[in-house]
């Protein structure tokens, strides 16, 4: 197959076609046609780089044919040259240019000079086409980057809102809002402990979506089937029902929605920890109340016991002092008994001191529990 650029010649003059094929054939792969219909039938199927279109065609007016070619997007890059008769008027030349031709030449045509001109034309056209492709590619890259930034912005917005959510319901609604921003329909299932919550995008069926997620949860992080996709984490699964077929767009959606699912999972996990801490905090506060009541009761009992013990000791001492006189004890006996009574008083006092020490220790425990209970989990 020839690597030369393709050139079509549509001209009713057989002599011109033969000379043109011989002169231009060294630099171009030439196809010549004696009528317009044969040329037109091949144009869209295999567009040429250059088309020499003569006005002497009987079945297709060259100017009208040029206008049709310019309306065809597939032939947009074809360089069209209209070959006019020697006596063509300036008005006809203007009509040819108005029809969209790139050049309008009048007979006789210097084929050698035309060949040099066409080589330059093709080179410039190729460079222009290359620049156009590069510009289109740069535009596509820029649009993809802008689209990716916009899609990533949805994820960042979700994460900033998600971690201020106070309940699983709020997290689920933020996921649904993000899916809506991507133009996706689907659902999210939130699993927190024994509780399971399902939310669907507008128009969805939570019962059906929940059944689908229930079947696909646990079979892997990401499951894809045709236009459906499910992304699973321990506490969150996101179902999408209408994922695009385009691989690039599909990949971006998969990555972004995976970040949504991971963020939802992390927030639910933190909410469960917060709830557990609140339960523990409540238990500590309850225990603290019970200990405070118990220490208060012990303190009252201790004070009453000390008063009773002191009173009993005083009664015993008074009774002994009276007995000293009545029994006629010797001084040594009185001294011995008095020493025993003093020891008894000290024992009673030490019991009170021990009870005070126990009370102080209990107070330290109470203060420690109060500090824990007031701590923000």
Coordinates of C-alpha atoms in Angstrom, one line a residue:
X1 CA 0.0 0.0 0.0
X2 CA 1.4 3.4 -1.0
X3 CA 2.4 5.8 1.7
X4 CA 2.0 8.8 -0.6
X5 CA -0.8 11.3 0.1
X6 CA -4.0 10.6 -1.7
X7 CA -5.0 13.0 -4.5
X8 CA -8.2 12.9 -6.5
X9 CA -8.7 14.5 -10.0
X10 CA -12.2 15.0 -11.3
X11 CA -12.0 16.3 -14.8
X12 CA -13.8 15.4 -18.0
X13 CA -10.6 16.1 -20.1
X14 CA -8.9 12.8 -20.6
X15 CA -5.7 14.4 -21.8
X16 CA -5.4 16.6 -18.7
X17 CA -6.1 13.5 -16.5
X18 CA -3.3 11.5 -18.2
X19 CA -0.8 14.4 -18.0
X20 CA -1.7 15.1 -14.3
X21 CA -1.4 11.5 -13.3
X22 CA 2.1 11.3 -14.9
X23 CA 3.3 14.6 -13.4
X24 CA 1.7 14.4 -10.0
X25 CA 2.1 10.7 -9.5
X26 CA 5.7 11.0 -8.3
X27 CA 4.6 12.8 -5.2
X28 CA 1.0 11.7 -4.8
X29 CA -1.1 8.6 -5.0
X30 CA -3.4 9.8 -7.8
X31 CA -7.0 8.7 -8.5
X32 CA -8.7 10.3 -11.5
X33 CA -12.4 10.4 -12.4
X34 CA -14.1 11.6 -15.6
X35 CA -17.4 12.4 -13.9
X36 CA -18.4 13.9 -10.5
X37 CA -20.6 11.0 -9.3
X38 CA -17.8 8.5 -9.3
X39 CA -15.6 10.9 -7.4
X40 CA -18.3 11.7 -4.9
X41 CA -19.1 8.0 -4.2
X42 CA -15.5 7.5 -3.0
X43 CA -14.9 10.8 -1.2
X44 CA -16.5 9.9 2.2
X45 CA -15.3 6.3 2.1
X46 CA -11.7 7.3 1.5
X47 CA -11.1 11.1 1.9
X48 CA -8.2 12.5 -0.2
X49 CA -5.6 15.0 1.0
X50 CA -6.2 17.1 -2.1
X51 CA -9.0 17.3 -4.6
X52 CA -8.7 18.8 -8.1
X53 CA -12.2 19.6 -9.2
X54 CA -12.9 20.9 -12.7
X55 CA -15.9 22.8 -13.8
X56 CA -16.2 20.8 -17.1
X57 CA -18.0 17.9 -15.3
X58 CA -21.4 17.3 -16.9
X59 CA -23.1 15.4 -14.0
X60 CA -22.0 17.6 -11.1
X61 CA -21.5 21.3 -11.0
X62 CA -18.1 21.9 -9.4
X63 CA -19.2 24.8 -7.3
X64 CA -22.2 23.0 -5.9
X65 CA -20.1 19.9 -5.3
X66 CA -17.5 22.0 -3.4
X67 CA -20.2 23.5 -1.2
X68 CA -21.4 19.9 -0.3
X69 CA -17.9 18.8 0.4
X70 CA -17.4 21.7 2.8
X71 CA -20.6 20.7 4.6
X72 CA -19.3 17.2 5.2
X73 CA -17.3 17.0 8.5
X74 CA -15.4 13.9 7.3
X75 CA -14.0 16.0 4.4
X76 CA -13.1 19.1 6.4
X77 CA -9.3 18.6 6.0
X78 CA -9.4 17.9 2.2
X79 CA -7.7 20.7 0.3
X80 CA -10.1 21.6 -2.6
X81 CA -8.8 23.3 -5.8
X82 CA -11.4 24.2 -8.4
X83 CA -10.1 24.3 -12.0
X84 CA -11.9 26.9 -14.0
X85 CA -12.0 27.5 -17.7
X86 CA -9.7 29.9 -19.4
X87 CA -12.5 32.5 -20.0
X88 CA -13.9 32.4 -16.5
X89 CA -15.2 35.7 -15.2
X90 CA -14.1 37.3 -11.9
X91 CA -17.7 36.7 -10.7
X92 CA -17.3 32.9 -11.2
X93 CA -14.0 32.9 -9.4
X94 CA -15.7 34.7 -6.5
X95 CA -18.4 32.1 -6.5
X96 CA -15.8 29.3 -6.3
X97 CA -14.2 30.9 -3.2
X98 CA -17.6 31.5 -1.7
X99 CA -18.4 27.8 -2.1
X100 CA -15.4 27.1 0.2
X101 CA -12.6 26.1 -2.2
X102 CA -9.1 26.6 -1.0
X103 CA -7.9 27.7 -4.4
X104 CA -9.3 28.6 -7.8
X105 CA -7.1 28.1 -10.9
X106 CA -7.8 28.8 -14.5
X107 CA -6.7 26.9 -17.6
X108 CA -4.1 26.4 -18.9
X109 CA -2.5 24.9 -15.7
X110 CA 1.3 24.4 -15.5
X111 CA 1.4 20.9 -14.0
X112 CA 5.0 21.0 -13.0
X113 CA 4.5 24.3 -11.1
X114 CA 1.2 22.9 -9.7
X115 CA 3.1 19.8 -8.4
X116 CA 5.6 22.0 -6.5
X117 CA 2.7 24.1 -5.1
X118 CA 0.8 21.0 -4.0
X119 CA 3.8 19.6 -2.2
X120 CA 4.0 22.8 -0.2
X121 CA 0.3 22.8 0.3
X122 CA 0.3 19.2 1.6
X123 CA 3.2 20.0 3.9
X124 CA 1.5 23.0 5.4
X125 CA -1.8 21.1 5.6
X126 CA -0.1 18.2 7.4
X127 CA 1.5 20.6 9.9
X128 CA -1.8 22.4 10.4
X129 CA -3.5 19.1 10.9
X130 CA -0.8 18.1 13.4
X131 CA -1.2 21.3 15.3
X132 CA -4.9 20.9 15.3
X133 CA -4.6 17.4 16.7
X134 CA -2.2 18.6 19.4
X135 CA -4.6 21.5 20.2
X136 CA -7.5 19.0 20.4
X137 CA -5.4 16.7 22.6
X138 CA -4.4 19.6 24.9
X139 CA -8.0 20.7 25.1
X140 CA -9.1 17.2 25.9
X141 CA -6.4 16.9 28.6
X142 CA -7.4 20.3 30.1
X143 CA -11.1 19.4 30.1
X144 CA -10.2 16.0 31.7
X145 CA -8.2 17.8 34.4
X146 CA -10.9 20.3 35.0
X147 CA -13.5 17.5 35.2
X148 CA -11.3 15.5 37.6
X149 CA -10.8 18.6 39.8
X150 CA -14.5 19.1 39.9
X151 CA -15.2 15.5 40.7
X152 CA -12.5 15.6 43.4
X153 CA -14.1 18.7 44.8
X154 CA -17.2 16.6 45.4
X155 CA -15.2 14.2 47.5
X156 CA -13.5 17.0 49.5
X157 CA -16.8 18.7 50.1
X158 CA -18.3 15.3 51.3
X159 CA -15.4 14.7 53.7
X160 CA -15.6 18.1 55.2
X161 CA -19.4 17.6 55.9
X162 CA -19.2 13.9 56.7
X163 CA -16.9 14.3 59.8
X164 CA -19.3 16.9 61.3
X165 CA -22.3 14.5 61.0
X166 CA -23.8 13.4 64.3
X167 CA -25.7 10.4 63.1
X168 CA -25.6 7.6 60.5
X169 CA -28.7 9.1 58.8
X170 CA -26.8 12.4 58.2
X171 CA -23.8 10.4 56.8
X172 CA -26.1 8.5 54.4
X173 CA -27.8 11.7 53.2
X174 CA -24.4 13.3 52.4
X175 CA -23.4 10.2 50.3
X176 CA -26.7 10.4 48.4
X177 CA -26.1 14.2 47.7
X178 CA -22.6 13.4 46.4
X179 CA -23.9 10.7 44.1
X180 CA -26.4 13.2 42.7
X181 CA -23.6 15.7 42.0
X182 CA -22.0 12.9 39.9
X183 CA -25.3 12.4 38.1
X184 CA -25.5 8.8 39.4
X185 CA -28.5 6.9 40.7
X186 CA -28.0 4.3 43.4
X187 CA -28.1 3.8 47.2
X188 CA -26.0 3.6 50.3
X189 CA -26.2 1.1 53.1
X190 CA -24.9 2.1 56.5
X191 CA -24.1 -0.6 59.1
X192 CA -23.5 0.5 62.6
X193 CA -23.4 -2.4 65.2
X194 CA -26.8 -4.2 64.9
X195 CA -28.5 -1.3 63.0
X196 CA -28.7 -1.2 59.2
X197 CA -29.8 1.9 57.3
X198 CA -30.5 2.2 53.6
X199 CA -31.0 5.4 51.6
X200 CA -31.6 5.7 47.8
X201 CA -31.3 8.5 45.3
X202 CA -34.6 10.2 44.3
X203 CA -36.7 7.7 42.3
X204 CA -34.9 4.7 43.7
X205 CA -36.4 1.7 45.6
X206 CA -34.6 1.3 49.0
X207 CA -36.0 -2.2 49.5
X208 CA -34.7 -3.4 46.1
X209 CA -31.4 -1.5 46.4
X210 CA -30.9 -3.0 49.9
X211 CA -31.5 -6.5 48.6
X212 CA -28.8 -6.0 45.9
X213 CA -26.3 -4.6 48.4
X214 CA -27.1 -7.5 50.8
X215 CA -26.2 -10.0 48.1
X216 CA -23.0 -8.2 47.0
X217 CA -21.7 -7.0 50.4
X218 CA -18.8 -9.2 51.5
X219 CA -17.8 -10.5 48.1
X220 CA -15.0 -8.0 47.7
X221 CA -14.1 -4.3 47.9
X222 CA -15.4 -3.5 44.4
X223 CA -17.9 -5.4 42.3
X224 CA -18.7 -4.4 38.8
X225 CA -21.3 -5.9 36.4
X226 CA -22.3 -4.0 33.2
X227 CA -23.6 -0.6 34.4
X228 CA -23.8 -1.6 38.0
X229 CA -21.0 -1.1 40.6
X230 CA -20.9 -1.7 44.4
X231 CA -18.1 -0.5 46.6
X232 CA -17.9 -2.2 50.1
X233 CA -16.4 -1.2 53.4
X234 CA -17.2 -2.7 56.8
X235 CA -19.7 0.0 57.8
X236 CA -20.7 1.4 54.4
X237 CA -21.6 0.1 50.9
X238 CA -22.4 2.3 47.9
X239 CA -24.4 1.0 44.9
X240 CA -24.4 2.7 41.5
X241 CA -26.9 1.6 38.9
X242 CA -25.9 3.6 35.8
X243 CA -22.1 3.7 35.7
X244 CA -20.9 5.0 32.2
X245 CA -19.2 2.6 29.8
X246 CA -16.4 5.0 29.0
X247 CA -13.3 3.4 30.7
X248 CA -11.7 6.7 31.7
X249 CA -14.9 8.2 33.2
X250 CA -15.8 4.9 34.8
X251 CA -12.3 4.7 36.4
X252 CA -12.6 8.2 37.8
X253 CA -16.1 7.5 39.3
X254 CA -14.8 4.2 40.8
X255 CA -11.9 6.0 42.5
X256 CA -14.0 8.9 43.7
X257 CA -16.9 6.9 45.0
X258 CA -14.5 4.6 46.8
X259 CA -13.2 7.6 48.7
X260 CA -16.8 8.5 49.6
X261 CA -17.4 4.9 50.9
X262 CA -14.2 5.0 52.9
X263 CA -15.0 8.3 54.4
X264 CA -18.5 7.2 55.3
X265 CA -17.0 4.0 56.9
X266 CA -14.5 6.0 58.9
X267 CA -17.2 8.4 60.2
X268 CA -19.5 5.6 61.3
X269 CA -16.6 3.8 63.0
X270 CA -15.9 7.0 64.9
X271 CA -19.6 7.5 65.8
X272 CA -19.7 4.0 67.2
X273 CA -16.6 4.8 69.4
X274 CA -18.2 8.0 70.6
X275 CA -21.4 6.2 71.5
X276 CA -19.4 3.5 73.4
X277 CA -17.5 6.2 75.2
X278 CA -20.7 8.0 76.2
X279 CA -22.1 4.7 77.6
X280 CA -18.9 4.2 79.6
X281 CA -19.0 7.8 80.8
X282 CA -22.6 7.3 81.9
X283 CA -21.6 4.2 83.8
X284 CA -18.8 6.0 85.5
X285 CA -21.1 8.9 86.5
X286 CA -23.6 6.4 87.9
X287 CA -20.9 4.6 89.9
X288 CA -19.7 8.0 91.1
X289 CA -23.1 8.9 92.4
X290 CA -23.3 5.6 94.2
X291 CA -19.9 6.0 95.8
X292 CA -20.7 9.6 96.9
X293 CA -23.8 8.4 98.6
X294 CA -22.0 5.5 100.2
X295 CA -19.2 7.7 101.5
X296 CA -21.7 10.1 102.9
X297 CA -23.5 7.3 104.7
X298 CA -20.2 5.9 106.0
X299 CA -19.1 9.3 107.2
X300 CA -22.4 9.7 109.2
X301 CA -22.0 6.1 110.6
X302 CA -18.4 6.8 111.5
X303 CA -19.3 10.0 113.3
X304 CA -22.1 8.3 115.2
X305 CA -19.9 5.4 116.1
X306 CA -17.1 7.7 117.4
X307 CA -19.6 9.6 119.5
X308 CA -21.0 6.4 120.9
X309 CA -17.6 5.0 121.6
X310 CA -16.4 8.2 123.3
X311 CA -19.5 8.3 125.4
X312 CA -19.2 4.7 126.4
X313 CA -15.5 5.3 127.4
X314 CA -16.5 8.4 129.4
X315 CA -19.2 6.4 131.2
X316 CA -16.8 3.7 132.0
X317 CA -14.2 6.1 133.3
X318 CA -16.8 7.9 135.5
X319 CA -17.9 4.5 136.8
X320 CA -14.4 3.5 137.6
X321 CA -13.6 6.8 139.4
X322 CA -16.7 6.2 141.6
X323 CA -15.6 2.6 142.2
X324 CA -12.1 3.7 143.2
X325 CA -13.6 5.4 146.2
X326 CA -16.1 2.7 147.1
X327 CA -13.7 -0.2 146.7
X328 CA -10.9 1.4 148.7
X329 CA -8.2 0.6 146.1
X330 CA -4.6 1.2 146.9
X331 CA -2.8 3.9 145.0
X332 CA -0.9 1.3 142.8
X333 CA -4.2 -0.4 141.9
X334 CA -5.8 3.0 141.0
X335 CA -2.7 3.9 138.8
X336 CA -2.9 0.6 137.0
X337 CA -6.6 0.9 136.3
X338 CA -6.2 4.6 135.2
X339 CA -3.5 3.5 132.8
X340 CA -5.8 0.8 131.4
X341 CA -8.5 3.5 130.9
X342 CA -6.1 5.8 129.1
X343 CA -5.1 3.0 126.8
X344 CA -8.8 2.3 126.1
X345 CA -9.3 6.0 125.2
X346 CA -6.3 5.9 122.9
X347 CA -7.6 2.7 121.2
X348 CA -11.0 4.4 120.7
X349 CA -9.3 7.5 119.2
X350 CA -7.1 5.3 116.9
X351 CA -10.2 3.7 115.6
X352 CA -11.5 7.1 114.7
X353 CA -8.2 8.0 113.0
X354 CA -8.3 4.8 110.9
X355 CA -11.8 5.6 109.8
X356 CA -10.7 9.2 108.9
X357 CA -7.8 7.7 106.7
X358 CA -10.3 5.4 105.0
X359 CA -12.5 8.4 104.3
X360 CA -9.6 10.4 102.8
X361 CA -8.8 7.5 100.5
X362 CA -12.4 7.3 99.4
X363 CA -12.4 11.0 98.7
X364 CA -9.3 10.6 96.4
X365 CA -11.1 7.8 94.5
X366 CA -14.1 10.1 94.1
X367 CA -12.1 13.0 92.8
X368 CA -10.4 10.7 90.3
X369 CA -13.7 9.3 89.0
X370 CA -15.0 12.9 88.7
X371 CA -12.1 13.8 86.6
X372 CA -12.7 10.8 84.3
X373 CA -16.4 11.5 84.1
X374 CA -15.9 15.1 83.1
X375 CA -13.3 14.2 80.4
X376 CA -14.5 14.6 76.8
X377 CA -14.3 11.3 74.9

